[in-house]
PDB file of C-alpha atoms in Angstrom:
ATOM      1  CA  MET A  13      -2.911  13.134  20.259  1.00 93.00           C
ATOM      2  CA  GLU A  14      -5.360  11.051  18.769  1.00 97.00           C
ATOM      3  CA  ARG A  15      -4.516   7.197  17.882  1.00 98.00           C
ATOM      4  CA  ALA A  16      -4.580   6.549  14.174  1.00 98.00           C
ATOM      5  CA  PHE A  17      -4.479   2.868  12.306  1.00 99.00           C
ATOM      6  CA  ILE A  18      -3.604   4.194   9.072  1.00 99.00           C
ATOM      7  CA  PHE A  19      -3.830   1.253   5.769  1.00 99.00           C
ATOM      8  CA  ASP A  20      -2.275   0.818   2.044  1.00 98.00           C
ATOM      9  CA  MET A  21      -4.266   0.248  -0.571  1.00 96.00           C
ATOM     10  CA  ASP A  22      -2.363  -2.498  -2.818  1.00 93.00           C
ATOM     11  CA  GLY A  23      -2.692  -5.978  -0.583  1.00 94.00           C
ATOM     12  CA  VAL A  24      -4.043  -4.527   2.182  1.00 97.00           C
ATOM     13  CA  VAL A  25      -7.696  -3.166   1.639  1.00 97.00           C
ATOM     14  CA  VAL A  26      -8.021  -4.607  -1.855  1.00 96.00           C
ATOM     15  CA  ASP A  27      -7.002  -7.493  -2.607  1.00 93.00           C
ATOM     16  CA  SER A  28      -4.575  -6.423  -5.665  1.00 87.00           C
ATOM     17  CA  ALA A  29      -1.500  -8.368  -5.423  1.00 82.00           C
ATOM     18  CA  ARG A  30      -2.161 -11.134  -6.964  1.00 84.00           C
ATOM     19  CA  ALA A  31      -3.705  -9.701 -10.019  1.00 87.00           C
ATOM     20  CA  TRP A  32      -0.850  -6.329 -10.147  1.00 84.00           C
ATOM     21  CA  LYS A  33       1.746 -10.011 -10.152  1.00 84.00           C
ATOM     22  CA  ILE A  34       0.542 -11.274 -12.890  1.00 85.00           C
ATOM     23  CA  HIS A  35       0.360  -8.349 -15.184  1.00 87.00           C
ATOM     24  CA  ASN A  36       3.526  -6.968 -14.169  1.00 84.00           C
ATOM     25  CA  ASP A  37       5.235 -10.457 -14.965  1.00 88.00           C
ATOM     26  CA  ALA A  38       3.734 -10.595 -18.090  1.00 91.00           C
ATOM     27  CA  PHE A  39       3.324  -6.403 -19.171  1.00 89.00           C
ATOM     28  CA  LEU A  40       7.306  -5.280 -17.695  1.00 91.00           C
ATOM     29  CA  HIS A  41       8.833  -8.739 -19.024  1.00 90.00           C
ATOM     30  CA  LYS A  42       7.390  -7.512 -22.961  1.00 90.00           C
ATOM     31  CA  THR A  43       7.726  -3.363 -22.354  1.00 91.00           C
ATOM     32  CA  PHE A  44      11.808  -3.774 -20.857  1.00 92.00           C
ATOM     33  CA  GLY A  45      12.621  -7.057 -21.729  1.00 89.00           C
ATOM     34  CA  LYS A  46      13.856 -10.243 -20.266  1.00 91.00           C
ATOM     35  CA  GLU A  47      17.149  -8.494 -18.896  1.00 91.00           C
ATOM     36  CA  VAL A  48      15.916  -5.235 -17.425  1.00 91.00           C
ATOM     37  CA  PHE A  49      12.568  -7.145 -15.717  1.00 91.00           C
ATOM     38  CA  GLU A  50      15.116  -9.868 -14.249  1.00 90.00           C
ATOM     39  CA  LYS A  51      17.032  -6.684 -12.519  1.00 90.00           C
ATOM     40  CA  LEU A  52      13.642  -5.326 -11.489  1.00 88.00           C
ATOM     41  CA  GLY A  53      12.920  -8.025  -9.553  1.00 84.00           C
ATOM     42  CA  SER A  54       9.874  -7.568  -7.277  1.00 82.00           C
ATOM     43  CA  VAL A  55       7.970  -4.398  -8.252  1.00 83.00           C
ATOM     44  CA  ALA A  56       5.156  -5.162  -5.198  1.00 77.00           C
ATOM     45  CA  GLY A  57       4.586  -1.759  -3.014  1.00 71.00           C
ATOM     46  CA  LEU A  58       6.145   0.153  -6.178  1.00 80.00           C
ATOM     47  CA  GLY A  59       3.864   3.493  -7.683  1.00 80.00           C
ATOM     48  CA  VAL A  60       4.018   3.469 -11.949  1.00 85.00           C
ATOM     49  CA  ILE A  61       6.970   6.011 -11.952  1.00 86.00           C
ATOM     50  CA  GLN A  62       8.892   3.947  -9.802  1.00 86.00           C
ATOM     51  CA  ILE A  63       8.881   0.835 -11.873  1.00 89.00           C
ATOM     52  CA  TRP A  64      10.178   2.998 -14.903  1.00 90.00           C
ATOM     53  CA  GLU A  65      12.801   4.997 -12.783  1.00 89.00           C
ATOM     54  CA  MET A  66      13.854   2.283 -11.657  1.00 88.00           C
ATOM     55  CA  ALA A  67      13.559   0.565 -15.264  1.00 91.00           C
ATOM     56  CA  ALA A  68      15.832   3.233 -16.937  1.00 91.00           C
ATOM     57  CA  ALA A  69      17.937   2.944 -14.638  1.00 93.00           C
ATOM     58  CA  HIS A  70      19.034  -0.635 -15.607  1.00 93.00           C
ATOM     59  CA  GLY A  71      18.717   0.475 -19.326  1.00 90.00           C
ATOM     60  CA  ALA A  72      15.814   0.554 -20.248  1.00 88.00           C
ATOM     61  CA  ALA A  73      14.938   3.425 -23.314  1.00 88.00           C
ATOM     62  CA  VAL A  74      11.217   3.144 -22.561  1.00 90.00           C
ATOM     63  CA  ASP A  75       9.036   6.894 -23.030  1.00 92.00           C
ATOM     64  CA  LYS A  76       7.936   7.606 -19.968  1.00 91.00           C
ATOM     65  CA  GLY A  77       5.060   8.873 -20.830  1.00 90.00           C
ATOM     66  CA  ASP A  78       4.034   5.921 -23.043  1.00 92.00           C
ATOM     67  CA  PHE A  79       4.490   3.958 -20.561  1.00 90.00           C
ATOM     68  CA  ILE A  80       2.238   5.398 -18.008  1.00 86.00           C
ATOM     69  CA  LYS A  81      -0.316   5.486 -20.170  1.00 89.00           C
ATOM     70  CA  LYS A  82      -0.424   2.061 -20.881  1.00 89.00           C
ATOM     71  CA  TYR A  83       0.689   1.213 -17.504  1.00 86.00           C
ATOM     72  CA  ASN A  84      -3.111   3.927 -16.083  1.00 85.00           C
ATOM     73  CA  TYR A  85      -5.180   1.809 -18.548  1.00 86.00           C
ATOM     74  CA  ASP A  86      -4.410  -2.095 -17.798  1.00 87.00           C
ATOM     75  CA  ALA A  87      -4.647  -0.419 -13.605  1.00 85.00           C
ATOM     76  CA  ARG A  88      -8.337   0.605 -14.426  1.00 84.00           C
ATOM     77  CA  ASN A  89      -9.035  -3.344 -15.329  1.00 86.00           C
ATOM     78  CA  ILE A  90      -7.671  -4.452 -12.489  1.00 88.00           C
ATOM     79  CA  TYR A  91      -8.910  -1.921  -9.909  1.00 88.00           C
ATOM     80  CA  SER A  92     -12.536  -3.065 -11.107  1.00 85.00           C
ATOM     81  CA  ARG A  93     -12.291  -6.567 -10.689  1.00 86.00           C
ATOM     82  CA  THR A  94     -10.337  -6.963  -7.560  1.00 91.00           C
ATOM     83  CA  PRO A  95     -12.032  -7.509  -4.686  1.00 95.00           C
ATOM     84  CA  ILE A  96     -12.172  -5.724  -1.525  1.00 96.00           C
ATOM     85  CA  THR A  97     -10.144  -7.764   1.367  1.00 97.00           C
ATOM     86  CA  PRO A  98     -12.327 -10.523   3.806  1.00 97.00           C
ATOM     87  CA  GLY A  99     -12.799  -8.344   6.939  1.00 98.00           C
ATOM     88  CA  VAL A 100     -11.152  -5.110   5.976  1.00 98.00           C
ATOM     89  CA  GLU A 101     -14.559  -3.188   7.099  1.00 98.00           C
ATOM     90  CA  TYR A 102     -15.632  -5.041  10.137  1.00 98.00           C
ATOM     91  CA  LEU A 103     -11.513  -3.908  11.044  1.00 99.00           C
ATOM     92  CA  ALA A 104     -12.275  -0.513   9.993  1.00 99.00           C
ATOM     93  CA  GLN A 105     -15.848  -0.438  12.022  1.00 98.00           C
ATOM     94  CA  TRP A 106     -14.051  -1.717  15.365  1.00 98.00           C
ATOM     95  CA  LEU A 107     -11.506   0.406  15.119  1.00 98.00           C
ATOM     96  CA  THR A 108     -12.919   4.290  15.034  1.00 98.00           C
ATOM     97  CA  LYS A 109     -15.681   1.698  17.209  1.00 98.00           C
ATOM     98  CA  GLU A 110     -12.050   1.927  20.063  1.00 97.00           C
ATOM     99  CA  GLY A 111     -10.936   5.380  19.370  1.00 97.00           C
ATOM    100  CA  PHE A 112      -8.812   5.242  16.869  1.00 98.00           C
ATOM    101  CA  VAL A 113      -8.685   7.520  13.468  1.00 99.00           C
ATOM    102  CA  LEU A 114      -8.709   5.913   9.904  1.00 99.00           C
ATOM    103  CA  GLY A 115      -5.843   7.244   7.327  1.00 99.00           C
ATOM    104  CA  LEU A 116      -4.724   5.558   4.339  1.00 99.00           C
ATOM    105  CA  VAL A 117      -1.359   6.109   2.258  1.00 98.00           C
ATOM    106  CA  THR A 118      -0.802   4.442  -0.901  1.00 96.00           C
ATOM    107  CA  ALA A 119       1.612   3.789  -3.860  1.00 92.00           C
ATOM    108  CA  ALA A 120      -1.107   4.578  -6.377  1.00 90.00           C
ATOM    109  CA  ASN A 121      -2.032   7.929  -7.808  1.00 90.00           C
ATOM    110  CA  GLU A 122      -6.010   9.227  -7.424  1.00 92.00           C
ATOM    111  CA  THR A 123      -7.566   7.718 -10.535  1.00 89.00           C
ATOM    112  CA  PHE A 124      -6.578   4.723  -9.787  1.00 86.00           C
ATOM    113  CA  ALA A 125      -7.563   4.958  -5.724  1.00 91.00           C
ATOM    114  CA  ASN A 126     -10.748   6.213  -7.056  1.00 92.00           C
ATOM    115  CA  HIS A 127     -11.504   2.723  -8.854  1.00 90.00           C
ATOM    116  CA  VAL A 128     -11.343   0.764  -5.422  1.00 93.00           C
ATOM    117  CA  LEU A 129     -12.934   3.845  -2.225  1.00 94.00           C
ATOM    118  CA  PRO A 130     -15.889   4.838  -3.679  1.00 94.00           C
ATOM    119  CA  ARG A 131     -16.724   0.802  -3.251  1.00 94.00           C
ATOM    120  CA  LEU A 132     -15.850   0.908   1.111  1.00 96.00           C
ATOM    121  CA  ALA A 133     -18.314   1.017   3.499  1.00 96.00           C
ATOM    122  CA  PHE A 134     -15.970   3.193   5.725  1.00 98.00           C
ATOM    123  CA  ARG A 135     -14.315   6.032   2.718  1.00 97.00           C
ATOM    124  CA  ASP A 136     -15.801   8.599   4.847  1.00 97.00           C
ATOM    125  CA  GLN A 137     -13.847   7.236   8.340  1.00 98.00           C
ATOM    126  CA  LEU A 138     -10.835   7.707   6.455  1.00 98.00           C
ATOM    127  CA  ARG A 139      -9.727  10.987   7.243  1.00 98.00           C
ATOM    128  CA  THR A 140      -7.142  11.319   5.191  1.00 99.00           C
ATOM    129  CA  ILE A 141      -6.230   9.720   2.280  1.00 98.00           C
ATOM    130  CA  ILE A 142      -2.269  10.357   0.969  1.00 98.00           C
ATOM    131  CA  PHE A 143      -2.024   9.581  -3.002  1.00 97.00           C
ATOM    132  CA  LEU A 144       1.213   9.145  -3.745  1.00 95.00           C
ATOM    133  CA  GLY A 145       1.970   8.347  -7.250  1.00 89.00           C
ATOM    134  CA  ASP A 146       0.454  12.093  -7.741  1.00 91.00           C
ATOM    135  CA  ARG A 147       3.068  13.560  -4.840  1.00 92.00           C
ATOM    136  CA  THR A 148       6.558  14.740  -6.188  1.00 91.00           C
ATOM    137  CA  ASP A 149       6.751  16.778  -3.123  1.00 95.00           C
ATOM    138  CA  ILE A 150       6.818  13.619  -0.763  1.00 94.00           C
ATOM    139  CA  LYS A 151       9.215  10.953  -1.301  1.00 94.00           C
ATOM    140  CA  PRO A 152       7.126   7.340  -2.009  1.00 93.00           C
ATOM    141  CA  LYS A 153       7.364   3.640  -0.202  1.00 95.00           C
ATOM    142  CA  PRO A 154      10.119   2.923   1.468  1.00 95.00           C
ATOM    143  CA  ALA A 155      10.494   5.803   2.515  1.00 97.00           C
ATOM    144  CA  PRO A 156       8.747   7.599   5.418  1.00 98.00           C
ATOM    145  CA  ASP A 157       7.352  10.675   4.380  1.00 98.00           C
ATOM    146  CA  GLY A 158       4.146   9.685   3.427  1.00 98.00           C
ATOM    147  CA  TYR A 159       2.632   8.067   6.454  1.00 99.00           C
ATOM    148  CA  ILE A 160       4.754  10.644   8.556  1.00 98.00           C
ATOM    149  CA  GLU A 161       2.682  13.460   6.453  1.00 98.00           C
ATOM    150  CA  ALA A 162      -0.442  11.046   7.405  1.00 99.00           C
ATOM    151  CA  LEU A 163       0.504  11.297  10.694  1.00 99.00           C
ATOM    152  CA  ARG A 164       0.324  15.130  10.938  1.00 98.00           C
ATOM    153  CA  ARG A 165      -2.908  15.500   8.945  1.00 98.00           C
ATOM    154  CA  LEU A 166      -4.186  13.251  12.385  1.00 99.00           C
ATOM    155  CA  ASN A 167      -2.262  15.561  14.548  1.00 98.00           C
ATOM    156  CA  ALA A 168      -1.251  11.636  15.868  1.00 98.00           C
ATOM    157  CA  GLU A 169       1.516  10.077  18.161  1.00 97.00           C
ATOM    158  CA  PRO A 170       3.402   7.803  16.062  1.00 97.00           C
ATOM    159  CA  ARG A 171       4.001   5.597  19.463  1.00 95.00           C
ATOM    160  CA  GLN A 172       0.362   5.178  20.177  1.00 96.00           C
ATOM    161  CA  SER A 173      -0.553   4.474  16.525  1.00 98.00           C
ATOM    162  CA  ILE A 174      -0.764   1.144  13.916  1.00 98.00           C
ATOM    163  CA  ILE A 175      -0.036   1.107   9.795  1.00 99.00           C
ATOM    164  CA  LEU A 176      -0.589  -1.889   7.955  1.00 99.00           C
ATOM    165  CA  GLU A 177       1.383  -2.768   5.157  1.00 98.00           C
ATOM    166  CA  ASP A 178       1.876  -5.600   3.153  1.00 96.00           C
ATOM    167  CA  SER A 179       4.896  -5.221   0.467  1.00 94.00           C
ATOM    168  CA  ASN A 180       8.766  -5.192   2.164  1.00 96.00           C
ATOM    169  CA  PHE A 181       8.855  -1.494   1.166  1.00 94.00           C
ATOM    170  CA  GLY A 182       5.632  -0.379   2.873  1.00 97.00           C
ATOM    171  CA  ILE A 183       6.708  -2.005   6.054  1.00 98.00           C
ATOM    172  CA  LYS A 184      10.053  -0.258   5.653  1.00 98.00           C
ATOM    173  CA  ALA A 185       8.446   3.422   5.332  1.00 98.00           C
ATOM    174  CA  GLY A 186       6.241   2.782   8.468  1.00 98.00           C
ATOM    175  CA  LYS A 187       8.714   0.874  10.581  1.00 98.00           C
ATOM    176  CA  ALA A 188      10.616   4.218   9.514  1.00 98.00           C
ATOM    177  CA  SER A 189       8.152   6.361  10.199  1.00 98.00           C
ATOM    178  CA  GLY A 190       7.911   5.248  13.710  1.00 98.00           C
ATOM    179  CA  VAL A 191       5.046   3.300  14.256  1.00 98.00           C
ATOM    180  CA  TYR A 192       4.084   0.406  15.418  1.00 98.00           C
ATOM    181  CA  THR A 193       3.863  -1.511  11.610  1.00 98.00           C
ATOM    182  CA  ILE A 194       2.061  -5.099  11.030  1.00 99.00           C
ATOM    183  CA  GLY A 195       2.170  -7.011   7.979  1.00 98.00           C
ATOM    184  CA  TYR A 196      -0.133  -8.286   6.647  1.00 98.00           C
ATOM    185  CA  ARG A 197      -0.391 -11.393   4.834  1.00 97.00           C
ATOM    186  CA  GLY A 198      -3.351 -12.341   3.467  1.00 97.00           C
ATOM    187  CA  ASN A 199      -3.156 -10.821   0.049  1.00 95.00           C
ATOM    188  CA  LEU A 200       0.285 -12.498  -0.370  1.00 94.00           C
ATOM    189  CA  VAL A 201       1.638 -13.203  -3.753  1.00 89.00           C
ATOM    190  CA  LEU A 202       2.899 -17.621  -3.748  1.00 88.00           C
ATOM    191  CA  GLY A 203       7.029 -17.082  -2.838  1.00 90.00           C
ATOM    192  CA  TYR A 204       6.550 -13.409  -1.400  1.00 92.00           C
ATOM    193  CA  THR A 205       8.878 -12.729   2.118  1.00 95.00           C
ATOM    194  CA  GLN A 206       7.749  -9.950   4.772  1.00 97.00           C
ATOM    195  CA  GLU A 207      10.637  -8.735   7.010  1.00 97.00           C
ATOM    196  CA  GLY A 208      10.653  -6.352   9.497  1.00 98.00           C
ATOM    197  CA  ALA A 209       7.583  -6.073  10.575  1.00 98.00           C
ATOM    198  CA  ASP A 210       6.295  -6.026  14.878  1.00 98.00           C
ATOM    199  CA  ALA A 211       3.666  -8.505  13.753  1.00 98.00           C
ATOM    200  CA  TYR A 212       2.143 -10.337  11.339  1.00 98.00           C
ATOM    201  CA  ALA A 213      -0.903 -10.820  10.141  1.00 99.00           C
ATOM    202  CA  ASP A 214      -3.161 -14.152   8.214  1.00 98.00           C
ATOM    203  CA  SER A 215      -6.589 -12.450   8.157  1.00 98.00           C
ATOM    204  CA  MET A 216      -8.270  -9.559   9.739  1.00 99.00           C
ATOM    205  CA  ASP A 217      -8.933 -11.091  13.165  1.00 98.00           C
ATOM    206  CA  ASP A 218      -5.123 -11.858  13.826  1.00 99.00           C
ATOM    207  CA  VAL A 219      -5.088  -7.646  13.122  1.00 99.00           C
ATOM    208  CA  ILE A 220      -7.743  -7.123  15.507  1.00 98.00           C
ATOM    209  CA  ASN A 221      -5.762  -9.742  18.317  1.00 98.00           C
ATOM    210  CA  ILE A 222      -2.933  -7.666  17.220  1.00 98.00           C
ATOM    211  CA  VAL A 223      -4.274  -4.148  17.971  1.00 98.00           C
ATOM    212  CA  GLU A 224      -5.771  -5.123  21.413  1.00 95.00           C
ATOM    213  CA  LYS A 225      -1.986  -6.709  22.484  1.00 90.00           C
ATOM    214  CA  SER A 226      -0.703  -4.223  21.533  1.00 83.00           C
ATOM    215  CA  THR A 227      -2.127  -0.702  21.969  1.00 67.00           C
ATOM    216  CA  PRO A 228      -2.214   1.058  25.341  1.00 57.00           C
ATOM    217  CA  ARG A 229      -5.948   1.405  27.017  1.00 49.00           C
TER     218      ARG A 229
END
Protein backbone atom coordinates (compact mmCIF):
# COMPACT_ATOMS: atom_id res chain seq x y z
CA MET A 1 0.00 0.00 0.00
CA GLU A 2 0.99 3.63 -0.51
CA ARG A 3 2.23 6.24 1.95
CA ALA A 4 -0.05 9.25 1.63
CA PHE A 5 0.40 12.86 2.63
CA ILE A 6 -2.94 14.66 2.67
CA PHE A 7 -3.25 18.44 2.84
CA ASP A 8 -6.05 20.62 4.11
CA MET A 9 -6.50 23.74 1.96
CA ASP A 10 -7.52 26.81 4.01
CA GLY A 11 -4.79 27.81 6.42
CA VAL A 12 -2.43 25.14 5.12
CA VAL A 13 -1.97 25.28 1.35
CA VAL A 14 -3.22 28.85 1.17
CA ASP A 15 -2.85 31.58 3.81
CA SER A 16 -6.56 32.37 3.98
CA ALA A 17 -7.36 31.87 7.67
CA ARG A 18 -6.78 35.49 8.66
CA ALA A 19 -8.78 36.84 5.72
CA TRP A 20 -11.66 34.51 6.58
CA LYS A 21 -11.55 35.55 10.25
CA ILE A 22 -11.86 39.23 9.33
CA HIS A 23 -14.65 38.45 6.87
CA ASN A 24 -16.59 36.16 9.18
CA ASP A 25 -16.40 38.45 12.18
CA ALA A 26 -18.09 41.20 10.19
CA PHE A 27 -20.35 39.20 7.87
CA LEU A 28 -21.69 36.65 10.35
CA HIS A 29 -22.31 39.30 13.00
CA LYS A 30 -24.25 41.43 10.52
CA THR A 31 -26.14 38.49 9.02
CA PHE A 32 -27.10 36.53 12.14
CA GLY A 33 -27.03 39.20 14.84
CA LYS A 34 -24.87 39.54 17.94
CA GLU A 35 -26.50 36.78 20.01
CA VAL A 36 -26.22 34.04 17.39
CA PHE A 37 -22.77 35.22 16.32
CA GLU A 38 -21.45 34.88 19.86
CA LYS A 39 -22.98 31.41 20.20
CA LEU A 40 -21.27 30.25 17.00
CA GLY A 41 -17.76 30.74 18.37
CA SER A 42 -14.91 29.86 16.02
CA VAL A 43 -16.01 28.56 12.63
CA ALA A 44 -12.46 27.85 11.42
CA GLY A 45 -12.43 24.68 9.37
CA LEU A 46 -16.17 24.63 8.69
CA GLY A 47 -17.90 24.82 5.33
CA VAL A 48 -20.54 27.38 4.42
CA ILE A 49 -23.44 24.94 4.85
CA GLN A 50 -22.18 23.88 8.28
CA ILE A 51 -22.01 27.52 9.36
CA TRP A 52 -25.59 28.14 8.24
CA GLU A 53 -26.82 24.95 9.96
CA MET A 54 -25.13 25.92 13.23
CA ALA A 55 -26.62 29.41 13.07
CA ALA A 56 -30.08 28.01 12.32
CA ALA A 57 -29.76 25.66 15.30
CA HIS A 58 -29.08 28.72 17.46
CA GLY A 59 -32.22 30.42 16.19
CA ALA A 60 -31.07 32.43 13.17
CA ALA A 61 -33.85 33.00 10.64
CA VAL A 62 -31.82 33.58 7.48
CA ASP A 63 -32.66 32.05 4.12
CA LYS A 64 -30.14 29.32 3.33
CA GLY A 65 -29.94 30.10 -0.39
CA ASP A 66 -29.38 33.81 0.16
CA PHE A 67 -26.71 33.15 2.77
CA ILE A 68 -24.80 30.73 0.54
CA LYS A 69 -25.03 33.08 -2.44
CA LYS A 70 -23.57 36.01 -0.48
CA TYR A 71 -20.90 33.84 1.12
CA ASN A 72 -19.87 32.41 -2.24
CA TYR A 73 -19.55 35.89 -3.72
CA ASP A 74 -17.23 36.98 -0.92
CA ALA A 75 -15.24 33.75 -1.18
CA ARG A 76 -14.20 34.55 -4.74
CA ASN A 77 -12.68 37.82 -3.58
CA ILE A 78 -10.94 36.25 -0.59
CA TYR A 79 -9.37 33.35 -2.48
CA SER A 80 -8.28 35.50 -5.40
CA ARG A 81 -6.09 37.65 -3.15
CA THR A 82 -4.79 35.23 -0.52
CA PRO A 83 -1.23 33.95 -1.08
CA ILE A 84 -0.02 30.39 -1.35
CA THR A 85 1.68 29.42 1.92
CA PRO A 86 5.47 29.91 1.71
CA GLY A 87 7.31 26.63 1.45
CA VAL A 88 4.31 24.42 0.68
CA GLU A 89 5.32 23.88 -2.94
CA TYR A 90 8.82 22.81 -1.93
CA LEU A 91 7.26 20.53 0.69
CA ALA A 92 5.12 18.86 -1.97
CA GLN A 93 8.14 18.38 -4.23
CA TRP A 94 10.13 16.88 -1.35
CA LEU A 95 7.29 14.56 -0.35
CA THR A 96 6.96 13.25 -3.88
CA LYS A 97 10.69 12.48 -4.01
CA GLU A 98 10.33 10.67 -0.68
CA GLY A 99 7.70 8.39 -2.18
CA PHE A 100 4.51 9.87 -0.77
CA VAL A 101 1.34 10.11 -2.84
CA LEU A 102 -0.42 13.44 -2.35
CA GLY A 103 -4.05 14.28 -1.72
CA LEU A 104 -6.17 17.15 -0.46
CA VAL A 105 -9.36 17.25 1.60
CA THR A 106 -11.05 20.61 1.98
CA ALA A 107 -14.24 21.84 3.62
CA ALA A 108 -14.64 24.15 0.62
CA ASN A 109 -16.62 23.36 -2.49
CA GLU A 110 -14.98 22.95 -5.88
CA THR A 111 -15.95 26.45 -6.98
CA PHE A 112 -14.10 27.95 -4.00
CA ALA A 113 -11.10 25.67 -4.41
CA ASN A 114 -10.70 26.46 -8.09
CA HIS A 115 -9.60 29.96 -7.13
CA VAL A 116 -6.63 28.33 -5.38
CA LEU A 117 -5.73 25.02 -7.01
CA PRO A 118 -4.71 26.31 -10.46
CA ARG A 119 -2.08 28.48 -8.72
CA LEU A 120 -0.36 25.47 -7.14
CA ALA A 121 2.80 24.26 -8.84
CA PHE A 122 2.01 20.77 -7.54
CA ARG A 123 -1.64 20.69 -8.65
CA ASP A 124 -0.97 17.78 -11.02
CA GLN A 125 0.71 15.80 -8.22
CA LEU A 126 -2.50 15.75 -6.17
CA ARG A 127 -3.78 12.25 -6.87
CA THR A 128 -7.13 12.90 -5.26
CA ILE A 129 -9.04 15.98 -4.10
CA ILE A 130 -12.20 15.82 -2.00
CA PHE A 131 -14.42 18.89 -1.87
CA LEU A 132 -16.52 18.31 1.23
CA GLY A 133 -18.62 21.36 0.46
CA ASP A 134 -20.06 19.52 -2.54
CA ARG A 135 -20.51 16.11 -0.91
CA THR A 136 -23.79 15.35 0.81
CA ASP A 137 -22.79 11.68 1.05
CA ILE A 138 -19.70 12.36 3.20
CA LYS A 139 -19.88 13.88 6.66
CA PRO A 140 -17.85 17.10 7.01
CA LYS A 141 -15.01 17.68 9.43
CA PRO A 142 -14.67 16.96 12.36
CA ALA A 143 -15.95 13.61 11.11
CA PRO A 144 -13.10 11.58 9.56
CA ASP A 145 -15.09 10.49 6.50
CA GLY A 146 -13.33 12.76 4.00
CA TYR A 147 -9.90 11.58 5.02
CA ILE A 148 -10.99 7.95 5.09
CA GLU A 149 -12.30 8.33 1.53
CA ALA A 150 -9.04 9.96 0.43
CA LEU A 151 -7.01 7.10 1.91
CA ARG A 152 -9.21 4.61 0.09
CA ARG A 153 -8.77 6.39 -3.23
CA LEU A 154 -5.01 6.58 -2.74
CA ASN A 155 -4.77 2.94 -1.64
CA ALA A 156 -2.85 4.25 1.36
CA GLU A 157 -2.02 2.68 4.71
CA PRO A 158 -3.26 5.01 7.50
CA ARG A 159 -0.43 4.10 9.88
CA GLN A 160 2.17 5.14 7.30
CA SER A 161 0.40 8.29 6.17
CA ILE A 162 0.31 11.89 7.38
CA ILE A 163 -2.31 14.66 7.42
CA LEU A 164 -1.49 18.38 7.62
CA GLU A 165 -4.26 20.48 9.21
CA ASP A 166 -4.68 23.84 10.89
CA SER A 167 -8.13 23.91 12.52
CA ASN A 168 -9.20 21.87 15.51
CA PHE A 169 -12.11 20.47 13.50
CA GLY A 170 -9.60 19.29 10.91
CA ILE A 171 -7.21 17.89 13.50
CA LYS A 172 -10.06 15.88 15.05
CA ALA A 173 -10.96 14.54 11.61
CA GLY A 174 -7.39 13.55 10.88
CA LYS A 175 -6.88 11.82 14.21
CA ALA A 176 -10.21 9.99 13.94
CA SER A 177 -9.14 8.59 10.57
CA GLY A 178 -6.24 6.83 12.27
CA VAL A 179 -3.57 8.98 10.59
CA TYR A 180 -0.63 10.82 12.17
CA THR A 181 -1.80 14.44 12.13
CA ILE A 182 0.38 17.55 12.15
CA GLY A 183 -1.08 20.86 13.29
CA TYR A 184 0.23 23.67 11.07
CA ARG A 185 0.50 26.92 13.03
CA GLY A 186 2.12 29.18 10.45
CA ASN A 187 -1.13 30.77 9.29
CA LEU A 188 -3.18 30.77 12.49
CA VAL A 189 -5.14 33.82 13.55
CA LEU A 190 -4.07 35.52 16.77
CA GLY A 191 -5.44 33.74 19.82
CA TYR A 192 -6.38 30.47 18.12
CA THR A 193 -5.03 27.45 20.01
CA GLN A 194 -4.67 24.08 18.36
CA GLU A 195 -5.40 20.93 20.31
CA GLY A 196 -5.01 17.20 19.83
CA ALA A 197 -2.43 16.95 17.03
CA ASP A 198 0.44 14.47 17.11
CA ALA A 199 2.94 17.24 16.36
CA TYR A 200 2.93 20.96 15.58
CA ALA A 201 4.76 22.90 12.89
CA ASP A 202 5.34 26.64 12.58
CA SER A 203 6.77 26.41 9.06
CA MET A 204 6.90 23.99 6.16
CA ASP A 205 10.53 23.28 7.06
CA ASP A 206 9.23 22.12 10.44
CA VAL A 207 6.82 19.81 8.62
CA ILE A 208 9.71 18.21 6.72
CA ASN A 209 11.62 17.67 9.96
CA ILE A 210 8.59 16.05 11.58
CA VAL A 211 7.98 13.79 8.58
CA GLU A 212 11.61 12.67 8.59
CA LYS A 213 11.35 11.67 12.25
CA SER A 214 7.88 10.11 12.21
CA THR A 215 7.76 7.88 9.14
CA PRO A 216 9.48 4.52 8.71
CA ARG A 217 12.13 4.22 6.02
